[in-house]
């Protein structure tokens, strides 16, 4: 009966997964509360102390005037205007910054530090995202599919000599290593140097960005005290697109690489080892094929 099948599916798969999901969220909430709540309280107390010191040094101001000034600063920050510096600060909507913003829209990163403030800009952003987000998903999916098609020759892995298998495995590992270096190691080092961050902060920014979480606590090209090159944020947007494309490429490679390593291990122990599978032409056992599409 359909009702019995649905109940079996819910009890057998969905319910345990739901419980694990909720427990994972509860665990994250507990850990974040333990790590961050005390620091937040200290920052709040420190801010109140600084406001009192400011009022003591400038007696011409009262509490109400100071609160109004803080409100003006907060409104400027929400609109993407950095309250530090003066009117000569670089625009958030020059072409490079606009290109960076467009990239964060279609990739759904959404740092939150910049958003359209005009009704026309907000309306355009909605329609732009409706088209751009599916286009980005299709683009990344096609990249992954193209890689699987390009690596289809690896499905004939068992028909090749062991030396050729080792060379293919080493080439694949080298490809993954170089790509990780170029996408996940060198850019955080560059961002750390330009922005004055530590490497851990730069790597944190890279991970939060490429995972499309985008908290907005670290964003490149927003410090008014620094003089950035005109294409700095455009280069950052290109890195984001390349990084997401890289992730789409390597996701199919991880299981494939692990499977090939597991095949090479019994082969390296000699031809007399009993293995599951049919023997090949060279007398070695031939493991069962697993299609790349799986």
CSV table of C-alpha atoms in Angstrom, one decimal, residues 157 164-174 256-257 260-261 264:
chain,number,residue,atom,x,y,z
A,157,UNK,CA,41.7,1.7,-15.7
A,164,UNK,CA,50.4,3.4,-16.3
A,165,UNK,CA,47.9,3.3,-13.4
A,166,UNK,CA,50.4,4.7,-11.0
A,167,UNK,CA,51.3,7.5,-13.5
A,168,UNK,CA,47.6,8.4,-13.9
A,169,UNK,CA,47.1,8.4,-10.2
A,170,UNK,CA,50.1,10.6,-9.6
A,171,UNK,CA,49.0,13.0,-12.3
A,172,UNK,CA,45.5,13.3,-10.8
A,173,UNK,CA,47.0,13.9,-7.4
A,174,UNK,CA,49.4,16.6,-8.8
A,256,UNK,CA,37.3,8.5,-8.0
A,257,UNK,CA,40.8,9.1,-6.5
A,260,UNK,CA,41.7,4.1,-7.6
A,261,UNK,CA,43.9,4.1,-4.5
A,264,UNK,CA,46.3,-0.1,-6.4
